Amino acid sequence: MTETFPLSLLLIILLALIFDYINGFHDTANAIATSLATGALAPRTAVILAAGMNLLGAFTFTGVALTIAEGIITPYALLQNPRAVTAALLAAVCWNLLTWYRGLPSSSSHALVGALAGATLAACGPGGVNTGGLCNILQSLILSPPLALLAGFTTMLIITLYARLCRLQGGLYNRFRQLQRLGAALQAFSHGTNDAQKTMGIITLALVLAGNQETFTVPLWVKICSALALALGTARGGWRIIRTVGRGITPLDPPAGFAADLGSGAVILGATLWGLPVSTTHVISSSITGVGLTRGKGAVHWSTVGKILLAWLFTLPASAAMGAAFYFLCLALAP
């Protein structure tokens, strides 16, 4: 095992942390959009809460990091070709910046998985891709949004039934405005447990490829750097996407906001416990849609949902193509 950090490894680590930072402000909406939409939290308080809970969540688990490091590609196929990891990170960063600029809540997870698969295919061919692991990851990315929609729908129905049985209409909003602060904390914590680990997994993969360690064990300094980058990005705030998630899908009141946060937080934490990466963006968007459906189809702004669905469909193939393109560009610039 070497003790040096070659320039290519340092570049990968830097790009991974940039991706993590961008992921933070790209996905701030996941944690605080519902609380801001209902007035449960002031903007500054919401951002501080999201950053702190993201930081805490990032230190809690490592299963998703190991899945990213070993589940998408055959790591040792890239031993002589680390450009693929660099290309994948460049593609994921560019896609995140593009969708952030457009105010579109696309998936950072889809972008990273797609870019890494596309760059590896360009570098090593089909043999470089871990087909079984990638299929498991894709299943979790595809199944989690409908699960979140069902969770949001069911949670809102239970809350509505509880309020009617207990005749809580008078104080319902005030009670759930308080509870929604806990829901926002849960949502931010769950986001940290899943999203920060994706960066940890990429850096750990790079360390193994560079020979700086032999096993896929996430070093403490990688956890600290990844957690801080995500928290700083979250504190930066992605207000364009916050407006889309908080107001564009369906009107939210405190009970609805709490139901959306609770449903999506449960799905994300469940995936984290299984070591599966999910799109936190699409999970919270789906949960909000499920909450809106309890009021009828007319309560959902389907034009916004359609845009999110298109991003969900196109992010994987688009980021894969970008990953391959960036790989060939890197190859041309540094043969």
Short mmCIF file of N, CA, C and O in Angstrom, two decimals, residues 117-170:
data_model
loop_
_atom_site.label_atom_id
_atom_site.label_comp_id
_atom_site.label_asym_id
_atom_site.label_seq_id
_atom_site.Cartn_x
_atom_site.Cartn_y
_atom_site.Cartn_z
N ALA A 117 -21.31 4.60 -14.55
CA ALA A 117 -21.53 3.47 -15.45
C ALA A 117 -21.12 3.81 -16.88
O ALA A 117 -20.46 3.02 -17.57
N GLY A 118 -21.50 5.02 -17.35
CA GLY A 118 -21.17 5.42 -18.71
C GLY A 118 -19.68 5.57 -18.93
O GLY A 118 -19.14 5.12 -19.95
N ALA A 119 -19.00 6.19 -17.97
CA ALA A 119 -17.55 6.37 -18.10
C ALA A 119 -16.82 5.02 -18.06
O ALA A 119 -15.85 4.81 -18.79
N THR A 120 -17.29 4.11 -17.22
CA THR A 120 -16.66 2.79 -17.12
C THR A 120 -16.88 1.99 -18.40
O THR A 120 -15.97 1.29 -18.87
N LEU A 121 -18.07 2.06 -18.97
CA LEU A 121 -18.33 1.38 -20.24
C LEU A 121 -17.40 1.89 -21.33
O LEU A 121 -16.86 1.12 -22.14
N ALA A 122 -17.19 3.21 -21.36
CA ALA A 122 -16.30 3.78 -22.37
C ALA A 122 -14.85 3.36 -22.13
O ALA A 122 -14.10 3.14 -23.09
N ALA A 123 -14.47 3.20 -20.87
CA ALA A 123 -13.08 2.89 -20.55
C ALA A 123 -12.77 1.40 -20.66
O ALA A 123 -11.70 1.01 -21.15
N CYS A 124 -13.68 0.55 -20.21
CA CYS A 124 -13.37 -0.88 -20.07
C CYS A 124 -14.33 -1.79 -20.82
O CYS A 124 -14.11 -3.01 -20.85
N GLY A 125 -15.41 -1.25 -21.37
CA GLY A 125 -16.39 -2.10 -22.00
C GLY A 125 -17.33 -2.70 -20.96
O GLY A 125 -17.24 -2.42 -19.76
N PRO A 126 -18.23 -3.58 -21.39
CA PRO A 126 -19.23 -4.16 -20.47
C PRO A 126 -18.60 -4.91 -19.30
O PRO A 126 -19.20 -4.99 -18.22
N GLY A 127 -17.40 -5.46 -19.48
CA GLY A 127 -16.77 -6.21 -18.40
C GLY A 127 -16.41 -5.36 -17.20
O GLY A 127 -16.18 -5.89 -16.10
N GLY A 128 -16.35 -4.05 -17.37
CA GLY A 128 -16.02 -3.18 -16.25
C GLY A 128 -17.18 -2.86 -15.35
O GLY A 128 -17.00 -2.32 -14.26
N VAL A 129 -18.39 -3.19 -15.80
CA VAL A 129 -19.60 -2.87 -15.04
C VAL A 129 -20.02 -4.08 -14.21
O VAL A 129 -20.07 -5.21 -14.71
N ASN A 130 -20.31 -3.85 -12.94
CA ASN A 130 -20.82 -4.89 -12.06
C ASN A 130 -22.33 -5.00 -12.31
O ASN A 130 -23.13 -4.30 -11.70
N THR A 131 -22.70 -5.88 -13.22
CA THR A 131 -24.10 -5.95 -13.68
C THR A 131 -25.07 -6.24 -12.55
O THR A 131 -26.12 -5.59 -12.42
N GLY A 132 -24.73 -7.23 -11.71
CA GLY A 132 -25.64 -7.59 -10.61
C GLY A 132 -25.81 -6.45 -9.63
O GLY A 132 -26.94 -6.13 -9.22
N GLY A 133 -24.71 -5.83 -9.23
CA GLY A 133 -24.79 -4.72 -8.29
C GLY A 133 -25.52 -3.54 -8.87
O GLY A 133 -26.32 -2.89 -8.19
N LEU A 134 -25.26 -3.23 -10.15
CA LEU A 134 -25.93 -2.10 -10.79
C LEU A 134 -27.43 -2.34 -10.89
O LEU A 134 -28.23 -1.41 -10.69
N CYS A 135 -27.84 -3.57 -11.17
CA CYS A 135 -29.28 -3.89 -11.22
C CYS A 135 -29.95 -3.66 -9.87
O CYS A 135 -31.06 -3.13 -9.80
N ASN A 136 -29.28 -4.05 -8.79
CA ASN A 136 -29.84 -3.82 -7.45
C ASN A 136 -29.98 -2.33 -7.16
O ASN A 136 -30.99 -1.89 -6.59
N ILE A 137 -28.97 -1.56 -7.56
CA ILE A 137 -29.03 -0.11 -7.34
C ILE A 137 -30.15 0.51 -8.15
O ILE A 137 -30.92 1.34 -7.66
N LEU A 138 -30.27 0.10 -9.41
CA LEU A 138 -31.33 0.64 -10.26
C LEU A 138 -32.72 0.29 -9.72
O LEU A 138 -33.65 1.11 -9.78
N GLN A 139 -32.85 -0.91 -9.17
CA GLN A 139 -34.13 -1.29 -8.58
C GLN A 139 -34.50 -0.37 -7.43
O GLN A 139 -35.66 0.06 -7.31
N SER A 140 -33.53 -0.06 -6.58
CA SER A 140 -33.81 0.82 -5.44
C SER A 140 -34.14 2.23 -5.92
O SER A 140 -35.02 2.90 -5.37
N LEU A 141 -33.46 2.70 -6.97
CA LEU A 141 -33.73 4.04 -7.50
C LEU A 141 -35.11 4.11 -8.15
O LEU A 141 -35.80 5.14 -8.09
N ILE A 142 -35.54 3.01 -8.77
CA ILE A 142 -36.82 2.99 -9.48
C ILE A 142 -37.99 2.76 -8.52
O ILE A 142 -39.06 3.38 -8.65
N LEU A 143 -37.81 1.88 -7.53
CA LEU A 143 -38.91 1.52 -6.64
C LEU A 143 -39.15 2.53 -5.53
O LEU A 143 -40.26 2.63 -5.00
N SER A 144 -38.14 3.29 -5.15
CA SER A 144 -38.30 4.19 -4.00
C SER A 144 -39.31 5.31 -4.24
O SER A 144 -40.07 5.65 -3.31
N PRO A 145 -39.41 5.93 -5.44
CA PRO A 145 -40.44 6.97 -5.61
C PRO A 145 -41.87 6.47 -5.42
O PRO A 145 -42.65 7.11 -4.69
N PRO A 146 -42.29 5.33 -6.04
CA PRO A 146 -43.66 4.88 -5.78
C PRO A 146 -43.89 4.50 -4.32
O PRO A 146 -44.98 4.69 -3.78
N LEU A 147 -42.86 3.95 -3.66
CA LEU A 147 -42.99 3.66 -2.23
C LEU A 147 -43.20 4.94 -1.43
O LEU A 147 -44.01 4.98 -0.49
N ALA A 148 -42.47 5.99 -1.80
CA ALA A 148 -42.62 7.27 -1.10
C ALA A 148 -43.99 7.88 -1.36
O ALA A 148 -44.59 8.48 -0.47
N LEU A 149 -44.48 7.76 -2.60
CA LEU A 149 -45.82 8.26 -2.90
C LEU A 149 -46.85 7.56 -2.02
O LEU A 149 -47.74 8.21 -1.45
N LEU A 150 -46.74 6.24 -1.90
CA LEU A 150 -47.66 5.48 -1.05
C LEU A 150 -47.50 5.87 0.41
O LEU A 150 -48.50 6.01 1.14
N ALA A 151 -46.26 6.10 0.86
CA ALA A 151 -46.02 6.48 2.26
C ALA A 151 -46.63 7.84 2.56
O ALA A 151 -47.27 8.04 3.61
N GLY A 152 -46.44 8.81 1.66
CA GLY A 152 -47.03 10.13 1.88
C GLY A 152 -48.54 10.08 1.87
O GLY A 152 -49.20 10.72 2.71
N PHE A 153 -49.11 9.34 0.94
CA PHE A 153 -50.57 9.21 0.84
C PHE A 153 -51.14 8.58 2.10
O PHE A 153 -52.11 9.08 2.69
N THR A 154 -50.52 7.48 2.55
CA THR A 154 -51.03 6.75 3.72
C THR A 154 -50.89 7.59 4.99
O THR A 154 -51.81 7.65 5.82
N THR A 155 -49.75 8.24 5.15
CA THR A 155 -49.52 9.06 6.34
C THR A 155 -50.53 10.20 6.42
O THR A 155 -51.07 10.50 7.49
N MET A 156 -50.82 10.84 5.28
CA MET A 156 -51.78 11.94 5.28
C MET A 156 -53.19 11.45 5.59
O MET A 156 -53.95 12.12 6.30
N LEU A 157 -53.55 10.27 5.08
CA LEU A 157 -54.86 9.71 5.40
C LEU A 157 -55.00 9.45 6.89
O LEU A 157 -56.04 9.71 7.50
N ILE A 158 -53.94 8.90 7.50
CA ILE A 158 -53.97 8.61 8.93
C ILE A 158 -54.11 9.90 9.74
O ILE A 158 -54.89 9.98 10.71
N ILE A 159 -53.37 10.93 9.34
CA ILE A 159 -53.45 12.21 10.04
C ILE A 159 -54.86 12.81 9.93
O ILE A 159 -55.44 13.31 10.90
N THR A 160 -55.43 12.74 8.74
CA THR A 160 -56.78 13.28 8.51
C THR A 160 -57.81 12.53 9.35
O THR A 160 -58.69 13.14 9.99
N LEU A 161 -57.71 11.20 9.37
CA LEU A 161 -58.63 10.39 10.17
C LEU A 161 -58.48 10.68 11.65
O LEU A 161 -59.47 10.82 12.38
N TYR A 162 -57.24 10.80 12.11
CA TYR A 162 -56.98 11.11 13.52
C TYR A 162 -57.58 12.45 13.91
O TYR A 162 -58.20 12.60 14.98
N ALA A 163 -57.40 13.45 13.05
CA ALA A 163 -57.93 14.78 13.35
C ALA A 163 -59.46 14.76 13.43
O ALA A 163 -60.05 15.42 14.30
N ARG A 164 -60.11 13.99 12.57
CA ARG A 164 -61.57 13.93 12.60
C ARG A 164 -62.08 13.20 13.83
O ARG A 164 -63.05 13.63 14.48
N LEU A 165 -61.41 12.10 14.18
CA LEU A 165 -61.84 11.34 15.35
C LEU A 165 -61.67 12.14 16.63
O LEU A 165 -62.50 12.06 17.54
N CYS A 166 -60.60 12.90 16.71
CA CYS A 166 -60.31 13.65 17.94
C CYS A 166 -60.81 15.08 17.89
O CYS A 166 -60.60 15.84 18.84
N ARG A 167 -61.44 15.44 16.77
CA ARG A 167 -61.99 16.79 16.61
C ARG A 167 -60.92 17.85 16.89
O ARG A 167 -61.10 18.76 17.70
N LEU A 168 -59.84 17.72 16.16
CA LEU A 168 -58.70 18.60 16.38
C LEU A 168 -58.63 19.76 15.39
O LEU A 168 -57.63 20.47 15.35
N GLN A 169 -59.65 19.96 14.60
CA GLN A 169 -59.54 20.94 13.54
C GLN A 169 -59.09 22.31 14.04
O GLN A 169 -58.32 23.01 13.39
N GLY A 170 -59.56 22.71 15.21
CA GLY A 170 -59.23 24.04 15.71
C GLY A 170 -57.75 24.25 15.92
O GLY A 170 -57.20 25.27 15.53
#
